[in-house]
Coordinates of C-alpha atoms and ligand atoms in Angstrom, one line a residue:
X30 CA 210.6 65.3 17.4
X31 CA 210.2 69.2 16.8
X32 CA 210.4 69.6 13.1
X33 CA 210.6 72.9 11.3
X34 CA 210.1 73.4 7.6
X35 CA 210.5 76.4 5.5
X36 CA 206.7 77.0 5.1
X37 CA 206.3 80.4 4.9
X38 CA 207.2 82.9 7.4
X39 CA 208.3 85.4 4.9
X40 CA 206.3 89.1 5.5
X41 CA 208.3 91.9 4.2
X42 CA 211.4 89.7 3.1
X43 CA 213.9 92.0 1.2
X44 CA 215.2 90.4 -1.3
X45 CA 218.0 90.9 -4.0
X46 CA 218.6 88.9 -7.0
X47 CA 221.8 89.3 -9.2
X48 CA 221.5 88.5 -12.9
X49 CA 224.3 87.5 -15.0
X50 CA 223.2 89.3 -18.9
X51 CA 224.9 86.6 -20.6
X52 CA 222.2 84.3 -23.0
X53 CA 220.0 87.6 -22.3
X54 CA 217.6 85.2 -24.0
X55 CA 217.8 83.0 -21.2
X56 CA 218.4 84.6 -17.7
X57 CA 215.3 87.5 -18.5
X58 CA 213.3 84.9 -18.2
X59 CA 214.6 83.4 -15.4
X60 CA 214.6 87.0 -13.8
X61 CA 210.6 86.8 -14.6
X62 CA 210.1 83.3 -13.1
X63 CA 211.9 84.2 -9.6
X64 CA 209.5 88.0 -9.3
X65 CA 206.7 86.1 -10.3
X66 CA 207.1 83.3 -7.7
X67 CA 208.3 86.3 -4.8
X68 CA 204.9 88.8 -5.9
X69 CA 202.9 85.2 -5.4
X70 CA 204.1 86.0 -1.4
X71 CA 203.3 89.9 -1.6
X72 CA 207.7 90.5 -2.3
X73 CA 207.5 92.9 -4.9
X74 CA 209.8 95.0 -4.0
X75 CA 212.7 93.4 -5.0
X76 CA 216.2 95.1 -6.5
X77 CA 217.7 93.1 -9.4
X78 CA 221.5 93.8 -10.1
X79 CA 222.4 92.9 -13.8
X80 CA 226.3 91.9 -13.9
X81 CA 227.9 90.9 -17.3
X82 CA 228.0 87.1 -16.7
X83 CA 228.4 84.7 -14.4
X84 CA 231.9 85.1 -13.5
X85 CA 230.9 88.3 -12.1
X86 CA 227.9 86.7 -9.6
X87 CA 230.0 86.2 -6.8
X88 CA 231.6 89.3 -6.6
X89 CA 228.0 91.3 -6.9
X90 CA 226.7 89.2 -4.5
X91 CA 230.0 89.6 -1.9
X92 CA 229.2 93.6 -2.2
X93 CA 225.7 93.3 -1.5
X94 CA 226.6 91.4 1.6
X95 CA 228.7 93.9 2.8
X96 CA 226.5 96.8 2.0
X97 CA 222.9 95.9 1.8
X98 CA 220.3 94.6 4.3
X99 CA 218.9 91.7 2.3
X100 CA 217.2 88.7 3.9
X101 CA 218.1 87.0 0.9
X102 CA 219.9 87.0 -2.6
X103 CA 219.2 85.3 -5.2
X104 CA 221.6 84.3 -8.1
X105 CA 220.5 83.9 -11.6
X106 CA 222.2 83.0 -15.0
X107 CA 222.7 81.1 -17.9
X108 CA 226.1 79.2 -18.8
X109 CA 226.3 77.4 -21.6
X110 CA 228.9 75.1 -23.3
X111 CA 231.1 76.1 -26.1
X112 CA 234.1 74.5 -27.6
X113 CA 236.8 75.1 -25.0
X114 CA 237.4 74.4 -21.8
X115 CA 235.9 77.9 -20.6
X116 CA 232.9 76.3 -19.4
X117 CA 234.1 74.1 -17.2
X118 CA 236.4 77.1 -15.4
X119 CA 233.0 79.3 -15.2
X120 CA 231.0 76.4 -13.8
X121 CA 233.4 75.2 -11.2
X122 CA 234.2 78.6 -9.8
X123 CA 231.1 80.4 -9.9
X124 CA 229.1 77.9 -8.1
X125 CA 232.4 77.5 -5.1
X126 CA 231.9 81.5 -5.1
X127 CA 228.5 81.1 -4.4
X128 CA 228.9 78.2 -2.1
X129 CA 231.6 79.9 0.0
X130 CA 229.5 83.1 0.1
X131 CA 226.3 81.2 1.4
X132 CA 228.8 79.6 4.1
X133 CA 230.2 82.9 5.5
X134 CA 227.0 85.1 5.0
X135 CA 223.8 85.1 7.7
X136 CA 221.4 85.5 4.8
X137 CA 220.4 82.7 2.3
X138 CA 222.3 83.0 -0.8
X139 CA 220.5 80.8 -3.7
X140 CA 221.6 78.9 -6.8
X141 CA 220.0 79.5 -9.7
X142 CA 222.2 79.5 -12.6
X143 CA 222.0 77.3 -15.2
X144 CA 224.8 75.2 -16.6
X145 CA 223.7 73.3 -19.8
X146 CA 224.8 71.5 -23.0
X147 CA 223.2 73.9 -25.4
X148 CA 220.8 76.8 -25.8
X149 CA 218.1 74.5 -25.9
X150 CA 218.3 72.9 -22.4
X151 CA 218.8 76.2 -21.0
X152 CA 215.3 77.5 -22.7
X153 CA 213.6 74.3 -21.2
X154 CA 214.7 75.4 -17.9
X155 CA 213.7 78.8 -18.1
X156 CA 210.0 78.4 -18.3
X157 CA 209.5 75.8 -21.3
X158 CA 208.8 72.3 -20.2
X159 CA 210.9 71.9 -17.6
X160 CA 210.0 74.5 -15.3
X161 CA 211.4 77.4 -14.4
X162 CA 215.1 77.6 -12.4
X163 CA 214.1 81.0 -11.5
X164 CA 210.6 80.3 -9.7
X165 CA 212.2 77.3 -8.5
X166 CA 215.1 79.2 -7.1
X167 CA 212.7 81.7 -5.7
X168 CA 210.9 79.7 -3.5
X169 CA 213.7 78.0 -2.4
X170 CA 215.5 80.9 -1.1
X171 CA 211.7 82.2 0.3
X172 CA 211.8 78.7 2.5
X173 CA 215.8 79.4 3.6
X174 CA 214.5 83.0 4.7
X175 CA 211.6 81.4 6.9
X176 CA 213.7 78.6 8.0
X177 CA 216.5 81.2 9.7
X178 CA 213.3 82.8 10.7
X179 CA 212.0 80.2 13.1
X180 CA 215.7 79.8 14.6
X181 CA 216.4 82.8 15.3
Ligands
LIG226 N1 230.1 81.9 -21.8 C1 229.3 82.2 -21.0 C2 229.9 83.4 -19.9 N2 231.1 84.0 -20.4 C3 231.2 85.4 -19.6 C4 232.0 85.3 -17.8 O1 230.5 85.0 -17.3 C5 232.8 86.3 -17.5 O2 231.2 87.4 -17.8 C6 233.9 87.0 -18.7 O3 234.7 85.6 -18.5 C7 234.3 88.0 -18.2 O4 235.1 87.9 -17.1 N3 229.2 83.8 -18.8 C8 227.8 83.4 -19.0 O5 227.1 83.5 -18.3 N4 227.9 82.4 -19.5 C9 228.1 82.0 -21.1 O6 226.9 80.7 -20.9
LIG227 C1 230.7 78.9 -21.0 C2 231.2 79.7 -21.6 O1 232.6 80.5 -21.4 C3 231.6 79.4 -23.5 O2 230.3 79.3 -23.9 C4 232.2 80.1 -24.2 O3 232.9 79.4 -25.3 P1 234.2 79.0 -26.3 O4 234.6 77.6 -25.0 O5 233.4 78.1 -27.2 O6 234.5 80.1 -26.3

C-alpha cells in the first residue's frame, strides 16, 4: 500500500490570499494567523487581495486563477448573522462559489470564511479560545499543495 500525505513539500510555493474586509476586526486577525503560519514554512512572498465582502471573494478568486500563477489560493472572511436571511444567501452562495472554483481549477483553494451567529463566535475563531481559522486554513492549503506536487 502506498500512502500520500501533504507533509510538506511546499518550497517556494506562491500563495494568493483573498480576504473580505467586511468585519475587518475579525478578518485582519485571520490574515495575520494565515501569514504567520505560512512564514513558518519560509513562505513570505504572499499576495493579499482585499475585497469588500465575502460575496466578492469568488469573483476575485476567479480573476486570480485566470491571470496569476499561484500554487494555491486562500479565501478568508467573516459572515456574521443579522436580522434577515441575507446571511444564509451569502453563506450558501459564497461556499458554493468557492467549491465550484476548486472543482474547475488545477490549484487548491481553501475556505477560511467564518460563518457565525455573532461577533464573539467569530473572534473566538480568529485567534482567541478556539484557534485561528486563518492559520488552520493556511496549513490545509500547504498540505494540498504538497499533495498535488507528489502526484503531478
Ligand atoms: N453581512 C456581511 C457581508 N455583507 C456584504 C456582502 O458580502 C457583499 O459585499 C455585498 O452584498 C455587496 O455585494 N459580507 C461579509 O463578508 N460578512 C458579513 O457579515
Ligand atoms: C451576513 C449579513 O449580510 C448580515 O450581517 C446583514 O445583517 P441584516 O440581516 O441584519 O441586514
